[in-house]
Amino acid sequence: MTLPNAQIIEEAQTVWGLDVQPAGCPACRRAFLAEAARLGQPCPLCARGRLEPQPAFMRPEPPELALPFTHRLASGPADLRAALERFVQPVWLRPPDFTAERLLQRAVPVFWPMWLVDAEVAGSWQADLGFDYQVKSSQEAFRDGQWRTTEVMETRARWEPRCGEIRRRYHNVPAPALADQQVQAALIGDYPLHEAQAYAPELIGGALLRVPDLPPESAWPLAQSALDQLAGADCQQAAGAQHVRQMQLRAGYAAPHWTQLLLPLYATYYTDDDGRPQPV
């Protein structure tokens, strides 16, 4: 399997059609691509360090897709303020700095990456497949002083061993590009990925770009698992089965192609009663 090449970006240059500077946070060690004006500002993700110039190890080709921001700070702050007010309102005992206005003032748009993998899966499979069928039975109950019989239709599964061959190419299978992606996804929730657009520099709009810290060779086992699940679902569908168990797939993965999807978030922070920054 051929993995994508990466290179070191050492200073400000045009990357992905943007004039950006590789930067990092000395506190949390996260790396970003940022406009030069953002150097020296608090890290948007930990709020403990300030962004400093540093080299970034990354792939030079632009992402394939980006999910645009729903609300822009410049054109629609009222919408973002309303969301922050809903976030703050349920907290009764809160520090003086924990207000929608202060969170809005510090809000920074950030794009975080996810790998997308195209690959051909070719090989053999075997599994126990379950096929639903209807069974008519009867139930008796004593009601109104007499026994009554009621017909009942019950759905059962008939299990059969099946095997076959598969050769199919899958496109844009997601895989993590960040070591903390699972934690971040749990905090943010699901994205409408179907609304993603072809990447264009104007979609970024001055946002910070987080650099992947999980290389493709580390993300491949999760990508392979996702490919296996898709292949297993196709085998089940081709057999017309409603259930599957003990699926075994012996396959190769040809011509993998890696790209990126950029997902948006707003990062901000407040200071607690002890003056410590707390990221939101």
PDB file of N, CA and C in Angstrom, residues 17-77:
ATOM      1  N   GLY A  17      -3.460  27.409  -1.540  1.00  0.00           N
ATOM      2  CA  GLY A  17      -3.981  28.649  -2.084  1.00  0.00           C
ATOM      3  C   GLY A  17      -4.136  29.752  -1.063  1.00  0.00           C
ATOM      4  N   LEU A  18      -3.536  29.593   0.132  1.00  0.00           N
ATOM      5  CA  LEU A  18      -3.653  30.561   1.216  1.00  0.00           C
ATOM      6  C   LEU A  18      -2.259  31.057   1.608  1.00  0.00           C
ATOM      7  N   ASP A  19      -2.172  32.311   1.996  1.00  0.00           N
ATOM      8  CA  ASP A  19      -0.936  32.857   2.544  1.00  0.00           C
ATOM      9  C   ASP A  19      -0.967  32.647   4.048  1.00  0.00           C
ATOM     10  N   VAL A  20      -0.292  31.608   4.506  1.00  0.00           N
ATOM     11  CA  VAL A  20      -0.386  31.215   5.904  1.00  0.00           C
ATOM     12  C   VAL A  20       0.999  30.946   6.484  1.00  0.00           C
ATOM     13  N   GLN A  21       1.026  30.891   7.794  1.00  0.00           N
ATOM     14  CA  GLN A  21       2.237  30.677   8.567  1.00  0.00           C
ATOM     15  C   GLN A  21       2.053  29.425   9.416  1.00  0.00           C
ATOM     16  N   PRO A  22       2.958  28.446   9.351  1.00  0.00           N
ATOM     17  CA  PRO A  22       2.844  27.323  10.286  1.00  0.00           C
ATOM     18  C   PRO A  22       3.106  27.809  11.705  1.00  0.00           C
ATOM     19  N   ALA A  23       2.265  27.395  12.623  1.00  0.00           N
ATOM     20  CA  ALA A  23       2.355  27.876  14.002  1.00  0.00           C
ATOM     21  C   ALA A  23       1.967  26.748  14.942  1.00  0.00           C
ATOM     22  N   GLY A  24       2.412  26.870  16.184  1.00  0.00           N
ATOM     23  CA  GLY A  24       2.093  25.855  17.166  1.00  0.00           C
ATOM     24  C   GLY A  24       1.897  26.457  18.535  1.00  0.00           C
ATOM     25  N   CYS A  25       1.265  25.699  19.402  1.00  0.00           N
ATOM     26  CA  CYS A  25       1.048  26.116  20.781  1.00  0.00           C
ATOM     27  C   CYS A  25       2.067  25.393  21.662  1.00  0.00           C
ATOM     28  N   PRO A  26       2.917  26.107  22.406  1.00  0.00           N
ATOM     29  CA  PRO A  26       3.895  25.436  23.271  1.00  0.00           C
ATOM     30  C   PRO A  26       3.265  24.718  24.448  1.00  0.00           C
ATOM     31  N   ALA A  27       2.001  25.037  24.779  1.00  0.00           N
ATOM     32  CA  ALA A  27       1.351  24.410  25.933  1.00  0.00           C
ATOM     33  C   ALA A  27       0.736  23.060  25.572  1.00  0.00           C
ATOM     34  N   CYS A  28      -0.046  23.006  24.507  1.00  0.00           N
ATOM     35  CA  CYS A  28      -0.723  21.754  24.151  1.00  0.00           C
ATOM     36  C   CYS A  28      -0.084  21.027  22.969  1.00  0.00           C
ATOM     37  N   ARG A  29       0.904  21.664  22.321  1.00  0.00           N
ATOM     38  CA  ARG A  29       1.662  21.057  21.227  1.00  0.00           C
ATOM     39  C   ARG A  29       0.845  20.837  19.965  1.00  0.00           C
ATOM     40  N   ARG A  30      -0.277  21.491  19.833  1.00  0.00           N
ATOM     41  CA  ARG A  30      -1.046  21.378  18.592  1.00  0.00           C
ATOM     42  C   ARG A  30      -0.462  22.326  17.548  1.00  0.00           C
ATOM     43  N   ALA A  31      -0.549  21.904  16.276  1.00  0.00           N
ATOM     44  CA  ALA A  31       0.004  22.689  15.173  1.00  0.00           C
ATOM     45  C   ALA A  31      -1.111  23.209  14.284  1.00  0.00           C
ATOM     46  N   PHE A  32      -0.878  24.401  13.713  1.00  0.00           N
ATOM     47  CA  PHE A  32      -1.887  25.063  12.888  1.00  0.00           C
ATOM     48  C   PHE A  32      -1.225  25.691  11.668  1.00  0.00           C
ATOM     49  N   LEU A  33      -2.040  26.015  10.685  1.00  0.00           N
ATOM     50  CA  LEU A  33      -1.695  26.981   9.651  1.00  0.00           C
ATOM     51  C   LEU A  33      -2.526  28.218   9.942  1.00  0.00           C
ATOM     52  N   ALA A  34      -1.859  29.366  10.025  1.00  0.00           N
ATOM     53  CA  ALA A  34      -2.548  30.581  10.447  1.00  0.00           C
ATOM     54  C   ALA A  34      -2.034  31.775   9.671  1.00  0.00           C
ATOM     55  N   GLU A  35      -2.891  32.770   9.515  1.00  0.00           N
ATOM     56  CA  GLU A  35      -2.434  34.040   8.985  1.00  0.00           C
ATOM     57  C   GLU A  35      -1.445  34.656   9.967  1.00  0.00           C
ATOM     58  N   ALA A  36      -0.485  35.402   9.443  1.00  0.00           N
ATOM     59  CA  ALA A  36       0.572  35.960  10.286  1.00  0.00           C
ATOM     60  C   ALA A  36       0.009  36.809  11.419  1.00  0.00           C
ATOM     61  N   ALA A  37      -1.137  37.454  11.200  1.00  0.00           N
ATOM     62  CA  ALA A  37      -1.714  38.325  12.229  1.00  0.00           C
ATOM     63  C   ALA A  37      -2.165  37.547  13.456  1.00  0.00           C
ATOM     64  N   ARG A  38      -2.341  36.230  13.339  1.00  0.00           N
ATOM     65  CA  ARG A  38      -2.804  35.443  14.475  1.00  0.00           C
ATOM     66  C   ARG A  38      -1.655  34.978  15.379  1.00  0.00           C
ATOM     67  N   LEU A  39      -0.413  35.178  14.964  1.00  0.00           N
ATOM     68  CA  LEU A  39       0.697  34.811  15.827  1.00  0.00           C
ATOM     69  C   LEU A  39       0.667  35.661  17.092  1.00  0.00           C
ATOM     70  N   GLY A  40       0.933  35.023  18.220  1.00  0.00           N
ATOM     71  CA  GLY A  40       0.896  35.714  19.495  1.00  0.00           C
ATOM     72  C   GLY A  40      -0.461  35.692  20.166  1.00  0.00           C
ATOM     73  N   GLN A  41      -1.488  35.232  19.468  1.00  0.00           N
ATOM     74  CA  GLN A  41      -2.807  35.144  20.068  1.00  0.00           C
ATOM     75  C   GLN A  41      -2.942  33.843  20.857  1.00  0.00           C
ATOM     76  N   PRO A  42      -3.876  33.782  21.814  1.00  0.00           N
ATOM     77  CA  PRO A  42      -4.046  32.547  22.585  1.00  0.00           C
ATOM     78  C   PRO A  42      -4.393  31.369  21.686  1.00  0.00           C
ATOM     79  N   CYS A  43      -3.899  30.204  22.069  1.00  0.00           N
ATOM     80  CA  CYS A  43      -4.259  28.984  21.347  1.00  0.00           C
ATOM     81  C   CYS A  43      -5.772  28.803  21.430  1.00  0.00           C
ATOM     82  N   PRO A  44      -6.444  28.592  20.312  1.00  0.00           N
ATOM     83  CA  PRO A  44      -7.912  28.492  20.366  1.00  0.00           C
ATOM     84  C   PRO A  44      -8.413  27.228  21.038  1.00  0.00           C
ATOM     85  N   LEU A  45      -7.570  26.208  21.174  1.00  0.00           N
ATOM     86  CA  LEU A  45      -8.034  24.922  21.678  1.00  0.00           C
ATOM     87  C   LEU A  45      -7.692  24.667  23.136  1.00  0.00           C
ATOM     88  N   CYS A  46      -6.644  25.301  23.644  1.00  0.00           N
ATOM     89  CA  CYS A  46      -6.332  25.118  25.071  1.00  0.00           C
ATOM     90  C   CYS A  46      -6.355  26.438  25.833  1.00  0.00           C
ATOM     91  N   ALA A  47      -6.170  27.577  25.137  1.00  0.00           N
ATOM     92  CA  ALA A  47      -6.216  28.918  25.731  1.00  0.00           C
ATOM     93  C   ALA A  47      -5.119  29.136  26.775  1.00  0.00           C
ATOM     94  N   ARG A  48      -4.151  28.209  26.867  1.00  0.00           N
ATOM     95  CA  ARG A  48      -3.090  28.367  27.867  1.00  0.00           C
ATOM     96  C   ARG A  48      -1.800  28.907  27.266  1.00  0.00           C
ATOM     97  N   GLY A  49      -1.534  28.586  26.021  1.00  0.00           N
ATOM     98  CA  GLY A  49      -0.341  29.081  25.354  1.00  0.00           C
ATOM     99  C   GLY A  49      -0.704  30.057  24.253  1.00  0.00           C
ATOM    100  N   ARG A  50       0.313  30.680  23.689  1.00  0.00           N
ATOM    101  CA  ARG A  50       0.116  31.597  22.572  1.00  0.00           C
ATOM    102  C   ARG A  50       0.805  31.031  21.334  1.00  0.00           C
ATOM    103  N   LEU A  51       0.186  31.265  20.188  1.00  0.00           N
ATOM    104  CA  LEU A  51       0.683  30.681  18.950  1.00  0.00           C
ATOM    105  C   LEU A  51       2.046  31.265  18.593  1.00  0.00           C
ATOM    106  N   GLU A  52       2.984  30.372  18.292  1.00  0.00           N
ATOM    107  CA  GLU A  52       4.337  30.751  17.929  1.00  0.00           C
ATOM    108  C   GLU A  52       4.699  30.132  16.589  1.00  0.00           C
ATOM    109  N   PRO A  53       5.570  30.800  15.806  1.00  0.00           N
ATOM    110  CA  PRO A  53       6.022  30.179  14.553  1.00  0.00           C
ATOM    111  C   PRO A  53       6.757  28.874  14.829  1.00  0.00           C
ATOM    112  N   GLN A  54       6.423  27.846  14.063  1.00  0.00           N
ATOM    113  CA  GLN A  54       7.133  26.572  14.166  1.00  0.00           C
ATOM    114  C   GLN A  54       6.888  25.792  12.886  1.00  0.00           C
ATOM    115  N   PRO A  55       7.815  24.924  12.498  1.00  0.00           N
ATOM    116  CA  PRO A  55       7.589  24.128  11.289  1.00  0.00           C
ATOM    117  C   PRO A  55       6.414  23.181  11.462  1.00  0.00           C
ATOM    118  N   ALA A  56       5.771  22.850  10.355  1.00  0.00           N
ATOM    119  CA  ALA A  56       4.659  21.894  10.356  1.00  0.00           C
ATOM    120  C   ALA A  56       4.957  20.799   9.345  1.00  0.00           C
ATOM    121  N   PHE A  57       4.733  19.552   9.740  1.00  0.00           N
ATOM    122  CA  PHE A  57       4.937  18.402   8.861  1.00  0.00           C
ATOM    123  C   PHE A  57       3.577  17.994   8.320  1.00  0.00           C
ATOM    124  N   MET A  58       3.376  18.167   7.014  1.00  0.00           N
ATOM    125  CA  MET A  58       2.043  17.982   6.459  1.00  0.00           C
ATOM    126  C   MET A  58       2.111  17.695   4.978  1.00  0.00           C
ATOM    127  N   ARG A  59       0.980  17.281   4.424  1.00  0.00           N
ATOM    128  CA  ARG A  59       0.863  17.063   2.987  1.00  0.00           C
ATOM    129  C   ARG A  59       0.589  18.393   2.296  1.00  0.00           C
ATOM    130  N   PRO A  60       1.283  18.669   1.195  1.00  0.00           N
ATOM    131  CA  PRO A  60       1.121  19.973   0.553  1.00  0.00           C
ATOM    132  C   PRO A  60      -0.136  20.118  -0.301  1.00  0.00           C
ATOM    133  N   GLU A  61      -0.717  18.998  -0.788  1.00  0.00           N
ATOM    134  CA  GLU A  61      -1.876  19.132  -1.674  1.00  0.00           C
ATOM    135  C   GLU A  61      -3.103  19.581  -0.879  1.00  0.00           C
ATOM    136  N   PRO A  62      -3.970  20.356  -1.500  1.00  0.00           N
ATOM    137  CA  PRO A  62      -5.136  20.911  -0.780  1.00  0.00           C
ATOM    138  C   PRO A  62      -6.138  19.826  -0.428  1.00  0.00           C
ATOM    139  N   PRO A  63      -7.004  20.087   0.560  1.00  0.00           N
ATOM    140  CA  PRO A  63      -8.078  19.135   0.898  1.00  0.00           C
ATOM    141  C   PRO A  63      -9.026  18.945  -0.279  1.00  0.00           C
ATOM    142  N   GLU A  64      -9.766  17.872  -0.226  1.00  0.00           N
ATOM    143  CA  GLU A  64     -10.776  17.615  -1.254  1.00  0.00           C
ATOM    144  C   GLU A  64     -12.074  18.343  -0.956  1.00  0.00           C
ATOM    145  N   LEU A  65     -12.489  18.340   0.314  1.00  0.00           N
ATOM    146  CA  LEU A  65     -13.786  18.885   0.696  1.00  0.00           C
ATOM    147  C   LEU A  65     -13.645  19.750   1.938  1.00  0.00           C
ATOM    148  N   ALA A  66     -14.584  20.666   2.106  1.00  0.00           N
ATOM    149  CA  ALA A  66     -14.669  21.480   3.322  1.00  0.00           C
ATOM    150  C   ALA A  66     -16.143  21.733   3.611  1.00  0.00           C
ATOM    151  N   LEU A  67     -16.485  21.675   4.875  1.00  0.00           N
ATOM    152  CA  LEU A  67     -17.846  21.984   5.308  1.00  0.00           C
ATOM    153  C   LEU A  67     -17.859  23.436   5.766  1.00  0.00           C
ATOM    154  N   PRO A  68     -18.584  24.314   5.088  1.00  0.00           N
ATOM    155  CA  PRO A  68     -18.535  25.738   5.435  1.00  0.00           C
ATOM    156  C   PRO A  68     -19.136  26.017   6.804  1.00  0.00           C
ATOM    157  N   PHE A  69     -18.729  27.151   7.371  1.00  0.00           N
ATOM    158  CA  PHE A  69     -19.337  27.630   8.603  1.00  0.00           C
ATOM    159  C   PHE A  69     -20.784  28.041   8.330  1.00  0.00           C
ATOM    160  N   THR A  70     -21.660  27.700   9.262  1.00  0.00           N
ATOM    161  CA  THR A  70     -23.049  28.140   9.154  1.00  0.00           C
ATOM    162  C   THR A  70     -23.170  29.620   9.485  1.00  0.00           C
ATOM    163  N   HIS A  71     -22.425  30.076  10.494  1.00  0.00           N
ATOM    164  CA  HIS A  71     -22.453  31.474  10.917  1.00  0.00           C
ATOM    165  C   HIS A  71     -21.056  32.059  10.780  1.00  0.00           C
ATOM    166  N   ARG A  72     -20.967  33.245  10.241  1.00  0.00           N
ATOM    167  CA  ARG A  72     -19.706  33.958  10.130  1.00  0.00           C
ATOM    168  C   ARG A  72     -19.652  35.052  11.182  1.00  0.00           C
ATOM    169  N   LEU A  73     -18.500  35.194  11.797  1.00  0.00           N
ATOM    170  CA  LEU A  73     -18.363  36.246  12.806  1.00  0.00           C
ATOM    171  C   LEU A  73     -18.571  37.624  12.197  1.00  0.00           C
ATOM    172  N   ALA A  74     -18.059  37.827  10.976  1.00  0.00           N
ATOM    173  CA  ALA A  74     -18.126  39.160  10.377  1.00  0.00           C
ATOM    174  C   ALA A  74     -19.525  39.506   9.905  1.00  0.00           C
ATOM    175  N   SER A  75     -20.273  38.519   9.389  1.00  0.00           N
ATOM    176  CA  SER A  75     -21.555  38.840   8.770  1.00  0.00           C
ATOM    177  C   SER A  75     -22.757  38.449   9.621  1.00  0.00           C
ATOM    178  N   GLY A  76     -22.571  37.537  10.573  1.00  0.00           N
ATOM    179  CA  GLY A  76     -23.738  37.110  11.334  1.00  0.00           C
ATOM    180  C   GLY A  76     -23.466  36.881  12.791  1.00  0.00           C
ATOM    181  N   PRO A  77     -22.897  37.844  13.512  1.00  0.00           N
ATOM    182  CA  PRO A  77     -22.593  37.604  14.926  1.00  0.00           C
ATOM    183  C   PRO A  77     -23.832  37.381  15.774  1.00  0.00           C
TER     184      PRO A  77
END
